[in-house]
Every structure is written in structure tokens, then in C-alpha cells.
Amino acid sequence: MRQGHEAARNAGTERDLVMRLADDDSALLRRQARQVQCPVNPASEQRLAAERWFLQHGLPAVLRPGTLVRRVWYRSVPALAAFAVTMAFSIVVVSVTGKHTIDIDGSPTRTEWFILGIVVLVLPAAAVVGWLVSRAENPRVRAAISAVALAVAALSTVFGGPSAFIVVDVIVEGVVIVAILLCTATGIGSILGWAVRVTLANLASAGSMLLRALPVMLLTVLVFFNGPVWTMASTVSRARLWMALLFLFLIAAAFLVSSTLGRVRPILQPEAKQPEDAEKLTGTPFETLPDRPRRVPLSKAEQANVVFVVALSQIVQVLTVAVVTGLLFLTLGLILVSPEMLAGLTGNGSSDGQLLGMTLPIPDALIQVTMFLTSLTFMYLAARAVGDKEYRGQYLDPLIDDLRLTLVARDRYRTATAAR
């Protein structure tokens, strides 16, 4: 009897073991079935990488319709982070000064020097933070950064912001956030982000461009110490000066755009495609995508986007050097222009100036002279860029080569997405 019970118990144990193994096998099969039903699509990942590549190069018009409105919040996180940096600086300013405006006149105190340092650092800090955040590809990391950015913006409505009224701060910051999302959804944000990256990259080559600007700097030194120029700067209104600067900027930009059109139009033609251009796509998301022997003509939006990006690249490069030159003149003026000299040049003009709604301990006439000389430098460099062969070989030809690469990538992207 005892042996019979032991045999029955052993048989039950074996049945339980078999059933447990069967359950484990069923669970494993179910997991495998789910993996088969929801595979990772390499083609989809490659397409996302290709779309990111075009956005990073400031070419949103190349993307298929509907692409820009996807993942808008994810792509807006760098701009939101940069905006949060400016709001954090506003919290610091309000905490230190107790005021929502910057008003520094006369000789700055230690606290006011600290505020001036914040004014100088806020834009570079925001640009660097936005660039660092743009390098983060993990969605969870970007979600955490966006939450922190919104928290900082919410705190700034109470402890900082442009106004002492919370309702006004909420409205202003809400408008800014909505504008960021709209710029991202329309592709404007990708072009602005690309322009910021180009500006930072151009700072490395500003030295060689400054050497080319040296002749005009020597000439404008004479203008800098010209009495009638200072009289004009001390009497003309800021609005009228901005109109004059815009007029000069449009003239110089027209030179650059006309030159760019002459170089870009032949490359946009369908027969301009060359086999050796495809070799440059190695290491890009387009390396393994199918290609076509003849380029499909670009749409009007694509043509405008391509010409705009190439022209804007030159404008940003020349403008960067002009602004650096203007800062040199501003520094020179702060060193040389004493109160007695300022009184003689401007007829007892004010020793304080207004800039972007801030009162700064910089003579208003010096600010306006610097703005005027910056515009003259920009015009000179723009005219030099159109006719200088050395400039074209060093700066414009690489842009044209990048454009050829972009158009080949566009052809492969269009071919791959049209086949799906």
C-alpha cells in the first residue's frame, strides 16, 4: 500500500512538473508572438534619422507633408530649455534688484556690475543650453528637461518675468511657448536653430574675416572720431536710425542673394546631378537608400528653402564679423571717450544710453555710432564677398558642395518615401 501511495505521489509530481513546463513554454510563445507582431522597424528608424538630418540642415520644405507636425513637443525642447535659461536669469535679476527692469545710470555699483554681467551672459548661456539639449536623443531625457523648463517658466511668472503683474507674465510667457511650438510645427524653428549653429561655427572663422575687414576698420576709425557723425548720432531718434540701418542691410543682402541665385540655379536643374555626389553620403542616413538617375524637379517651396538657407548662411557669416567689429568699436569708445570728450563731440549729450528697454551706463551717442559703423562694415563685407575670388573659394564653394550633397540626399529620401 505504501509503495502504491508513493507511486501515485510521484506521478502527481511529474504531472505538475509537465504542466508547469507547458505553462512556461506557452508564456514564452506568447512573448515571441508579441515580438513578431510588434517588431522594431529599421526602415522607420532610418526615415526618422533622415528627417532629423534635413531639419538640422535647415531644410524643412524637403520633408513629406505632415512630417513637421509630428513630435512637435519633442523637437521644441531645445528652444524651451533656452527660454527657461532666460527666465532663470530674470528671476536672479528681480531677486537681486527688486525690479523687473534694468536701470543702471551713472557709475555702476558692485550689484549693478553683477547685473551687467548677467546681461552679457544670458544670450550665450541660452544658446549653449539649447545646443546641449538638442544633442539629447532620449525621449525620457527630453521629457524631463521640458518639465524642468516649464517649472522654471512658471516660477518666473511669480519671482521674475518682464512685468510686476503675474497675469501679464503668464500671458507673455504663454505666448512665447505657443510661438515656439508654432515655429517648430511650421519648420521655422529648424531654420532658426540651424542659423544659431552656423553663427557659433562662424565665430571660429571670424579672425580670417576680420583680416579682410581691416581696411574698412581703418577707414571707419576716421568716421568714429568725426564730430558731425557724433552730432548726428546724438540727435537722431532710435527709430529713425533703425530705419536707416534696415535700408543699408537690405541693399547689402540684395547683393548676397543675387550672387547666391547665380551660383545655385544651375545646381537645381534635373540634369545637374553627378554620380560622384553620391559618394559623399557615406555615414549618413541616406547611404543605403535607393537613388534615381535623374533628379525630380524641386517644388517652389523647396527652391525657396534651398536658396534662403545658402543666402542666409552668407548673411549670418558676414553679419557675425560685422557685429564683432562693432563690439571692438564699442570697446574702443568706452576706453577713449571721456565725459569731457563726450561733451565736446555731442554738445553735452547724455552719458547713459537705452538698449532693448534697458538703461545702461554707456553713452547713447556711442551706442548709435557703433550701430552705424557696424552697418557700414556689413555693407563692405557683403560687397567684398560678391567679388572676392578668395572668399568664394574659402566660404562659398564649400556651401555649394554641401548643397549638392543635400540635393542627392533629398532625391534618395523622396525615392524611399514614395515607395511606401
CSV table of C-alpha atoms in Angstrom, one decimal:
chain,number,residue,atom,x,y,z
A,1,MET,CA,0.0,0.0,0.0
A,2,ARG,CA,2.8,2.4,0.9
A,3,GLN,CA,4.5,1.7,-2.4
A,4,GLY,CA,1.3,2.5,-4.2
A,5,HIS,CA,0.9,5.8,-2.4
A,6,GLU,CA,4.5,6.7,-3.2
A,7,ALA,CA,4.0,5.8,-6.9
A,8,ALA,CA,0.8,7.9,-7.1
A,9,ARG,CA,2.6,10.9,-5.4
A,10,ASN,CA,5.5,10.6,-7.8
A,11,ALA,CA,3.1,10.5,-10.7
A,12,GLY,CA,1.3,13.6,-9.5
A,13,THR,CA,4.6,15.4,-9.1
A,14,GLU,CA,5.6,14.5,-12.6
A,15,ARG,CA,2.2,15.8,-13.9
A,16,ASP,CA,2.7,19.1,-12.1
A,17,LEU,CA,6.2,19.5,-13.5
A,18,VAL,CA,5.0,18.8,-17.0
A,19,MET,CA,2.1,21.2,-16.7
A,20,ARG,CA,4.5,23.9,-15.3
A,21,LEU,CA,6.9,23.4,-18.2
A,22,ALA,CA,3.9,23.6,-20.6
A,23,ASP,CA,2.8,26.9,-19.0
A,24,ASP,CA,6.4,28.3,-19.3
A,25,ASP,CA,6.5,27.3,-22.9
A,26,SER,CA,3.2,28.9,-23.6
A,27,ALA,CA,4.3,32.2,-21.9
A,28,LEU,CA,7.5,32.1,-24.0
A,29,LEU,CA,5.5,31.5,-27.2
A,30,ARG,CA,3.2,34.4,-26.3
A,31,ARG,CA,6.1,36.8,-25.8
A,32,GLN,CA,7.6,35.7,-29.0
A,33,ALA,CA,4.3,36.2,-30.8
A,34,ARG,CA,4.1,39.7,-29.4
A,35,GLN,CA,7.6,40.4,-30.6
A,36,VAL,CA,6.7,39.2,-34.1
A,37,GLN,CA,3.5,41.3,-34.1
A,38,CYS,CA,5.4,44.5,-32.9
A,39,PRO,CA,8.8,44.3,-34.5
A,40,VAL,CA,11.3,47.2,-34.5
A,41,ASN,CA,11.1,48.7,-38.0
A,42,PRO,CA,14.6,49.6,-39.2
A,43,ALA,CA,13.2,51.4,-42.2
A,44,SER,CA,11.1,53.6,-39.9
A,45,GLU,CA,14.2,54.4,-37.7
A,46,GLN,CA,16.2,55.3,-40.9
A,47,ARG,CA,13.4,57.6,-42.1
A,48,LEU,CA,13.3,59.4,-38.7
A,49,ALA,CA,17.1,59.8,-38.9
A,50,ALA,CA,16.8,61.2,-42.4
A,51,GLU,CA,14.2,63.7,-41.3
A,52,ARG,CA,16.3,64.8,-38.4
A,53,TRP,CA,19.2,65.3,-40.8
A,54,PHE,CA,17.2,67.6,-43.0
A,55,LEU,CA,15.9,69.6,-40.0
A,56,GLN,CA,19.4,70.0,-38.6
A,57,HIS,CA,20.5,71.4,-42.0
A,58,GLY,CA,17.6,73.9,-42.0
A,59,LEU,CA,15.6,72.3,-44.9
A,60,PRO,CA,12.1,71.6,-43.6
A,61,ALA,CA,10.5,72.0,-47.0
A,62,VAL,CA,12.1,68.8,-48.2
A,63,LEU,CA,10.1,66.7,-45.8
A,64,ARG,CA,6.9,64.9,-46.8
A,65,PRO,CA,3.6,66.7,-45.9
A,66,GLY,CA,2.5,66.1,-42.3
A,67,THR,CA,6.0,65.3,-41.1
A,68,LEU,CA,6.6,68.6,-39.4
A,69,VAL,CA,3.5,68.4,-37.2
A,70,ARG,CA,4.7,65.0,-35.7
A,71,ARG,CA,6.6,65.0,-32.4
A,72,VAL,CA,6.3,68.8,-32.1
A,73,TRP,CA,6.8,68.9,-28.3
A,74,TYR,CA,9.9,66.6,-28.5
A,75,ARG,CA,11.5,68.8,-31.1
A,76,SER,CA,10.7,72.0,-29.2
A,77,VAL,CA,12.5,71.0,-26.1
A,78,PRO,CA,15.8,72.8,-27.0
A,79,ALA,CA,14.0,76.1,-27.6
A,80,LEU,CA,12.0,75.6,-24.4
A,81,ALA,CA,15.3,75.0,-22.4
A,82,ALA,CA,16.9,78.1,-23.9
A,83,PHE,CA,13.7,80.1,-22.9
A,84,ALA,CA,13.9,78.7,-19.4
A,85,VAL,CA,17.5,79.9,-19.1
A,86,THR,CA,16.4,83.5,-19.9
A,87,MET,CA,13.6,83.2,-17.3
A,88,ALA,CA,16.0,81.9,-14.7
A,89,PHE,CA,18.2,84.9,-15.3
A,90,SER,CA,15.2,87.2,-14.9
A,91,ILE,CA,14.5,85.5,-11.5
A,92,VAL,CA,18.1,86.3,-10.5
A,93,VAL,CA,17.8,89.9,-11.6
A,94,VAL,CA,14.5,90.5,-9.8
A,95,SER,CA,15.8,88.8,-6.7
A,96,VAL,CA,19.0,91.0,-6.6
A,97,THR,CA,17.5,94.3,-7.7
A,98,GLY,CA,13.9,94.0,-6.6
A,99,LYS,CA,12.8,95.5,-10.0
A,100,HIS,CA,11.6,93.9,-13.2
A,101,THR,CA,13.6,96.4,-15.4
A,102,ILE,CA,17.3,97.1,-15.7
A,103,ASP,CA,18.0,100.7,-15.0
A,104,ILE,CA,21.7,101.5,-14.4
A,105,ASP,CA,22.8,105.1,-14.7
A,106,GLY,CA,25.9,106.9,-13.6
A,107,SER,CA,28.8,104.9,-12.1
A,108,PRO,CA,27.7,101.2,-11.5
A,109,THR,CA,27.8,99.7,-8.1
A,110,ARG,CA,29.0,96.2,-7.4
A,111,THR,CA,25.5,94.9,-7.6
A,112,GLU,CA,24.9,96.7,-10.9
A,113,TRP,CA,28.2,95.3,-12.3
A,114,PHE,CA,26.8,91.8,-11.5
A,115,ILE,CA,23.6,92.6,-13.4
A,116,LEU,CA,25.7,93.9,-16.4
A,117,GLY,CA,27.5,90.5,-16.3
A,118,ILE,CA,24.2,88.7,-16.4
A,119,VAL,CA,23.0,90.8,-19.4
A,120,VAL,CA,26.2,89.9,-21.3
A,121,LEU,CA,26.0,86.2,-20.5
A,122,VAL,CA,22.3,85.5,-20.8
A,123,LEU,CA,22.1,85.0,-24.6
A,124,PRO,CA,25.3,82.9,-24.9
A,125,ALA,CA,24.2,80.8,-22.0
A,126,ALA,CA,20.8,80.2,-23.6
A,127,ALA,CA,22.4,79.3,-26.9
A,128,VAL,CA,24.8,76.8,-25.3
A,129,VAL,CA,22.0,75.2,-23.2
A,130,GLY,CA,19.8,74.9,-26.3
A,131,TRP,CA,22.6,73.3,-28.2
A,132,LEU,CA,23.4,70.8,-25.4
A,133,VAL,CA,19.7,69.8,-25.1
A,134,SER,CA,19.5,69.3,-28.9
A,135,ARG,CA,22.2,66.6,-28.6
A,136,ALA,CA,20.0,64.6,-26.2
A,137,GLU,CA,18.1,62.0,-28.3
A,138,ASN,CA,16.5,60.0,-25.4
A,139,PRO,CA,12.7,60.9,-25.2
A,140,ARG,CA,12.7,60.4,-21.4
A,141,VAL,CA,15.6,62.8,-21.0
A,142,ARG,CA,13.8,65.4,-23.2
A,143,ALA,CA,10.6,64.9,-21.3
A,144,ALA,CA,12.4,65.6,-18.0
A,145,ILE,CA,14.1,68.7,-19.5
A,146,SER,CA,10.8,70.0,-20.8
A,147,ALA,CA,9.2,69.5,-17.3
A,148,VAL,CA,12.1,71.5,-15.7
A,149,ALA,CA,11.8,74.2,-18.3
A,150,LEU,CA,8.1,74.6,-17.7
A,151,ALA,CA,8.7,74.7,-14.0
A,152,VAL,CA,11.2,77.4,-14.3
A,153,ALA,CA,8.9,79.4,-16.6
A,154,ALA,CA,6.1,79.0,-14.0
A,155,LEU,CA,8.3,80.2,-11.2
A,156,SER,CA,9.4,83.2,-13.3
A,157,THR,CA,5.8,84.4,-13.5
A,158,VAL,CA,5.9,84.9,-9.7
A,159,PHE,CA,9.5,85.7,-8.9
A,160,GLY,CA,10.8,87.2,-12.2
A,161,GLY,CA,9.4,87.9,-15.7
A,162,PRO,CA,9.2,91.2,-17.7
A,163,SER,CA,6.4,92.7,-15.5
A,164,ALA,CA,5.5,93.1,-11.9
A,165,PHE,CA,2.0,91.8,-12.7
A,166,ILE,CA,1.7,88.0,-12.6
A,167,VAL,CA,-1.2,88.0,-15.1
A,168,VAL,CA,0.9,89.9,-17.6
A,169,ASP,CA,3.9,87.5,-17.1
A,170,VAL,CA,1.6,84.5,-17.6
A,171,ILE,CA,0.2,85.9,-20.9
A,172,VAL,CA,3.7,86.9,-22.2
A,173,GLU,CA,5.3,83.5,-21.4
A,174,GLY,CA,2.3,81.6,-22.7
A,175,VAL,CA,2.5,83.5,-26.0
A,176,VAL,CA,6.3,82.7,-26.2
A,177,ILE,CA,5.7,79.0,-25.6
A,178,VAL,CA,2.9,78.8,-28.2
A,179,ALA,CA,5.2,80.7,-30.6
A,180,ILE,CA,7.9,78.1,-30.0
A,181,LEU,CA,5.5,75.3,-30.8
A,182,LEU,CA,4.2,77.0,-33.9
A,183,CYS,CA,7.7,77.7,-35.2
A,184,THR,CA,8.6,74.0,-34.6
A,185,ALA,CA,5.4,72.8,-36.4
A,186,THR,CA,6.0,75.1,-39.4
A,187,GLY,CA,9.7,74.4,-39.8
A,188,ILE,CA,10.8,78.0,-38.9
A,189,GLY,CA,12.3,76.7,-35.7
A,190,SER,CA,14.6,74.3,-37.6
A,191,ILE,CA,15.9,77.2,-39.8
A,192,LEU,CA,16.4,79.4,-36.7
A,193,GLY,CA,18.2,76.6,-34.9
A,194,TRP,CA,20.4,76.0,-37.9
A,195,ALA,CA,21.2,79.7,-38.1
A,196,VAL,CA,22.3,79.6,-34.4
A,197,ARG,CA,24.6,76.7,-35.1
A,198,VAL,CA,26.0,78.4,-38.2
A,199,THR,CA,26.7,81.6,-36.1
A,200,LEU,CA,28.5,79.6,-33.4
A,201,ALA,CA,30.6,77.9,-36.1
A,202,ASN,CA,31.3,81.2,-37.9
A,203,LEU,CA,32.8,82.6,-34.7
A,204,ALA,CA,35.8,80.2,-35.2
A,205,SER,CA,36.5,81.7,-38.6
A,206,ALA,CA,35.8,85.3,-37.6
A,207,GLY,CA,39.5,86.0,-37.4
A,208,SER,CA,40.3,85.5,-41.1
A,209,MET,CA,37.2,87.6,-42.0
A,210,LEU,CA,38.4,90.3,-39.6
A,211,LEU,CA,41.6,90.5,-41.6
A,212,ARG,CA,39.6,91.2,-44.7
A,213,ALA,CA,37.7,93.8,-42.8
A,214,LEU,CA,40.8,95.6,-41.6
A,215,PRO,CA,40.8,98.2,-44.5
A,216,VAL,CA,37.3,99.3,-43.7
A,217,MET,CA,38.1,99.3,-40.0
A,218,LEU,CA,40.9,101.7,-40.6
A,219,LEU,CA,38.6,104.0,-42.7
A,220,THR,CA,35.8,103.8,-40.1
A,221,VAL,CA,38.2,104.9,-37.4
A,222,LEU,CA,38.2,108.3,-39.1
A,223,VAL,CA,34.4,108.2,-39.0
A,224,PHE,CA,34.5,107.2,-35.4
A,225,PHE,CA,36.2,110.4,-34.3
A,226,ASN,CA,34.2,112.6,-36.8
A,227,GLY,CA,32.3,115.4,-35.0
A,228,PRO,CA,29.3,115.6,-37.4
A,229,VAL,CA,28.8,111.8,-37.1
A,230,TRP,CA,28.6,112.1,-33.3
A,231,THR,CA,26.3,115.1,-33.6
A,232,MET,CA,24.0,113.1,-35.9
A,233,ALA,CA,24.2,110.1,-33.5
A,234,SER,CA,23.2,112.3,-30.5
A,235,THR,CA,20.2,113.9,-32.3
A,236,VAL,CA,18.7,111.2,-34.5
A,237,SER,CA,16.0,109.1,-32.9
A,238,ARG,CA,16.5,105.4,-32.4
A,239,ALA,CA,13.5,104.5,-34.6
A,240,ARG,CA,14.9,106.6,-37.5
A,241,LEU,CA,18.3,105.1,-37.0
A,242,TRP,CA,16.8,101.6,-37.2
A,243,MET,CA,15.1,102.5,-40.5
A,244,ALA,CA,18.4,103.7,-41.9
A,245,LEU,CA,20.1,100.5,-40.8
A,246,LEU,CA,17.4,98.4,-42.3
A,247,PHE,CA,17.7,100.2,-45.6
A,248,LEU,CA,21.5,99.6,-45.6
A,249,PHE,CA,21.0,95.9,-44.6
A,250,LEU,CA,18.5,95.3,-47.4
A,251,ILE,CA,20.9,96.7,-50.0
A,252,ALA,CA,23.8,94.5,-48.8
A,253,ALA,CA,21.6,91.5,-48.5
A,254,ALA,CA,20.4,92.0,-52.1
A,255,PHE,CA,24.0,91.8,-53.3
A,256,LEU,CA,24.5,88.5,-51.5
A,257,VAL,CA,21.1,87.0,-52.6
A,258,SER,CA,21.7,87.9,-56.2
A,259,SER,CA,25.1,86.4,-56.2
A,260,THR,CA,23.7,83.2,-54.5
A,261,LEU,CA,21.0,82.8,-57.1
A,262,GLY,CA,23.5,82.9,-59.9
A,263,ARG,CA,25.5,80.1,-58.2
A,264,VAL,CA,22.6,78.0,-57.1
A,265,ARG,CA,20.3,78.0,-60.1
A,266,PRO,CA,22.4,75.6,-62.3
A,267,ILE,CA,22.6,73.1,-59.4
A,268,LEU,CA,18.9,72.9,-59.0
A,269,GLN,CA,18.4,71.7,-62.6
A,270,PRO,CA,17.5,68.0,-63.0
A,271,GLU,CA,20.4,67.3,-65.3
A,272,ALA,CA,22.9,68.8,-62.8
A,273,LYS,CA,23.1,65.5,-60.9
A,274,GLN,CA,26.5,63.9,-60.9
A,275,PRO,CA,27.4,60.3,-59.9
A,276,GLU,CA,30.3,61.3,-57.7
A,277,ASP,CA,28.0,63.3,-55.4
A,278,ALA,CA,26.5,60.0,-54.0
A,279,GLU,CA,29.9,59.0,-52.6
A,280,LYS,CA,29.7,61.9,-50.1
A,281,LEU,CA,26.6,60.3,-48.4
A,282,THR,CA,28.7,57.6,-46.7
A,283,GLY,CA,28.0,57.6,-43.0
A,284,THR,CA,24.6,59.5,-43.4
A,285,PRO,CA,21.1,58.0,-43.0
A,286,PHE,CA,20.8,58.1,-46.9
A,287,GLU,CA,23.8,55.8,-47.6
A,288,THR,CA,21.7,52.7,-48.2
A,289,LEU,CA,18.5,54.4,-49.5
A,290,PRO,CA,17.6,53.8,-53.2
A,291,ASP,CA,18.5,56.5,-55.7
A,292,ARG,CA,17.3,57.6,-59.1
A,293,PRO,CA,19.4,58.6,-62.1
A,294,ARG,CA,17.6,61.9,-62.8
A,295,ARG,CA,16.5,64.5,-60.2
A,296,VAL,CA,12.8,65.2,-59.8
A,297,PRO,CA,12.4,69.0,-60.2
A,298,LEU,CA,12.2,70.8,-56.8
A,299,SER,CA,8.9,72.4,-55.8
A,300,LYS,CA,8.7,76.2,-55.4
A,301,ALA,CA,8.9,75.8,-51.6
A,302,GLU,CA,12.0,73.6,-51.8
A,303,GLN,CA,13.7,76.0,-54.2
A,304,ALA,CA,12.9,78.9,-51.9
A,305,ASN,CA,14.1,76.9,-48.8
A,306,VAL,CA,17.4,76.0,-50.5
A,307,VAL,CA,18.2,79.5,-51.8
A,308,PHE,CA,17.2,81.0,-48.5
A,309,VAL,CA,19.5,78.7,-46.5
A,310,VAL,CA,22.5,79.3,-48.7
A,311,ALA,CA,21.9,83.1,-48.8
A,312,LEU,CA,21.2,83.2,-45.0
A,313,SER,CA,24.5,81.3,-44.4
A,314,GLN,CA,26.5,84.0,-46.1
A,315,ILE,CA,24.5,86.8,-44.4
A,316,VAL,CA,25.0,85.3,-41.0
A,317,GLN,CA,28.7,84.8,-41.6
A,318,VAL,CA,29.2,88.4,-42.8
A,319,LEU,CA,26.9,89.8,-40.0
A,320,THR,CA,28.8,87.9,-37.4
A,321,VAL,CA,32.1,89.6,-38.4
A,322,ALA,CA,30.3,93.0,-38.6
A,323,VAL,CA,28.9,92.6,-35.1
A,324,VAL,CA,32.4,91.6,-33.8
A,325,THR,CA,33.8,94.6,-35.4
A,326,GLY,CA,31.1,96.8,-33.9
A,327,LEU,CA,31.9,95.4,-30.4
A,328,LEU,CA,35.5,96.3,-31.0
A,329,PHE,CA,34.5,99.9,-31.8
A,330,LEU,CA,32.2,99.9,-28.7
A,331,THR,CA,35.1,98.8,-26.5
A,332,LEU,CA,37.4,101.4,-28.1
A,333,GLY,CA,34.8,104.1,-27.3
A,334,LEU,CA,34.4,103.0,-23.7
A,335,ILE,CA,38.2,103.3,-23.3
A,336,LEU,CA,38.8,106.6,-25.1
A,337,VAL,CA,35.6,108.7,-24.8
A,338,SER,CA,35.8,110.5,-21.5
A,339,PRO,CA,33.0,112.7,-20.2
A,340,GLU,CA,34.8,115.8,-21.4
A,341,MET,CA,35.3,114.3,-24.9
A,342,LEU,CA,31.7,113.2,-25.0
A,343,ALA,CA,30.5,116.7,-24.1
A,344,GLY,CA,32.7,118.1,-26.9
A,345,LEU,CA,31.5,115.6,-29.5
A,346,THR,CA,27.8,115.7,-28.7
A,347,GLY,CA,27.2,119.1,-27.1
A,348,ASN,CA,26.7,117.8,-23.6
A,349,GLY,CA,25.0,114.7,-24.6
A,350,SER,CA,23.7,112.1,-22.1
A,351,SER,CA,26.3,109.7,-20.5
A,352,ASP,CA,23.7,106.9,-20.3
A,353,GLY,CA,22.0,105.0,-23.1
A,354,GLN,CA,19.0,102.9,-23.9
A,355,LEU,CA,19.3,99.4,-25.4
A,356,LEU,CA,16.4,96.9,-25.7
A,357,GLY,CA,14.5,98.7,-23.0
A,358,MET,CA,17.4,98.8,-20.5
A,359,THR,CA,19.2,101.9,-19.2
A,360,LEU,CA,23.0,101.2,-19.3
A,361,PRO,CA,26.0,103.3,-18.3
A,362,ILE,CA,27.0,103.7,-21.9
A,363,PRO,CA,26.6,107.0,-23.8
A,364,ASP,CA,23.6,106.8,-26.1
A,365,ALA,CA,25.6,108.5,-28.9
A,366,LEU,CA,28.3,105.8,-28.6
A,367,ILE,CA,25.7,103.1,-29.0
A,368,GLN,CA,24.3,104.7,-32.1
A,369,VAL,CA,27.7,105.4,-33.6
A,370,THR,CA,28.6,101.7,-33.1
A,371,MET,CA,25.4,100.6,-34.7
A,372,PHE,CA,26.1,102.8,-37.7
A,373,LEU,CA,29.7,101.6,-38.1
A,374,THR,CA,28.5,98.0,-37.8
A,375,SER,CA,26.1,98.5,-40.7
A,376,LEU,CA,28.9,100.1,-42.8
A,377,THR,CA,31.2,97.1,-42.1
A,378,PHE,CA,28.4,94.7,-43.1
A,379,MET,CA,27.9,96.5,-46.4
A,380,TYR,CA,31.6,96.5,-47.1
A,381,LEU,CA,32.0,92.8,-46.4
A,382,ALA,CA,28.9,91.9,-48.4
A,383,ALA,CA,30.2,93.7,-51.4
A,384,ARG,CA,33.6,92.1,-50.9
A,385,ALA,CA,32.0,88.6,-50.6
A,386,VAL,CA,30.4,89.0,-54.0
A,387,GLY,CA,33.5,89.9,-55.9
A,388,ASP,CA,36.3,88.3,-53.9
A,389,LYS,CA,37.5,85.0,-55.5
A,390,GLU,CA,39.4,84.0,-52.4
A,391,TYR,CA,36.3,84.4,-50.3
A,392,ARG,CA,34.3,82.3,-52.7
A,393,GLY,CA,36.9,79.6,-52.7
A,394,GLN,CA,37.1,79.5,-48.9
A,395,TYR,CA,33.5,80.0,-47.9
A,396,LEU,CA,31.0,79.9,-50.8
A,397,ASP,CA,32.4,76.8,-52.7
A,398,PRO,CA,32.0,74.6,-49.6
A,399,LEU,CA,28.4,75.8,-49.3
A,400,ILE,CA,27.8,74.8,-52.9
A,401,ASP,CA,29.3,71.3,-52.2
A,402,ASP,CA,27.1,70.9,-49.2
A,403,LEU,CA,24.1,71.9,-51.4
A,404,ARG,CA,25.0,69.2,-53.9
A,405,LEU,CA,25.1,66.6,-51.1
A,406,THR,CA,21.8,67.9,-49.7
A,407,LEU,CA,20.1,67.5,-53.1
A,408,VAL,CA,21.3,63.9,-53.6
A,409,ALA,CA,20.0,63.1,-50.0
A,410,ARG,CA,16.7,64.8,-51.0
A,411,ASP,CA,16.4,62.6,-54.1
A,412,ARG,CA,17.0,59.4,-52.1
A,413,TYR,CA,14.6,60.4,-49.3
A,414,ARG,CA,11.9,61.2,-51.9
A,415,THR,CA,12.5,57.9,-53.7
A,416,ALA,CA,12.3,55.9,-50.4
A,417,THR,CA,9.2,57.6,-49.1
A,418,ALA,CA,7.4,57.5,-52.4
A,419,ALA,CA,7.8,53.7,-52.5
A,420,ARG,CA,5.9,53.3,-49.2
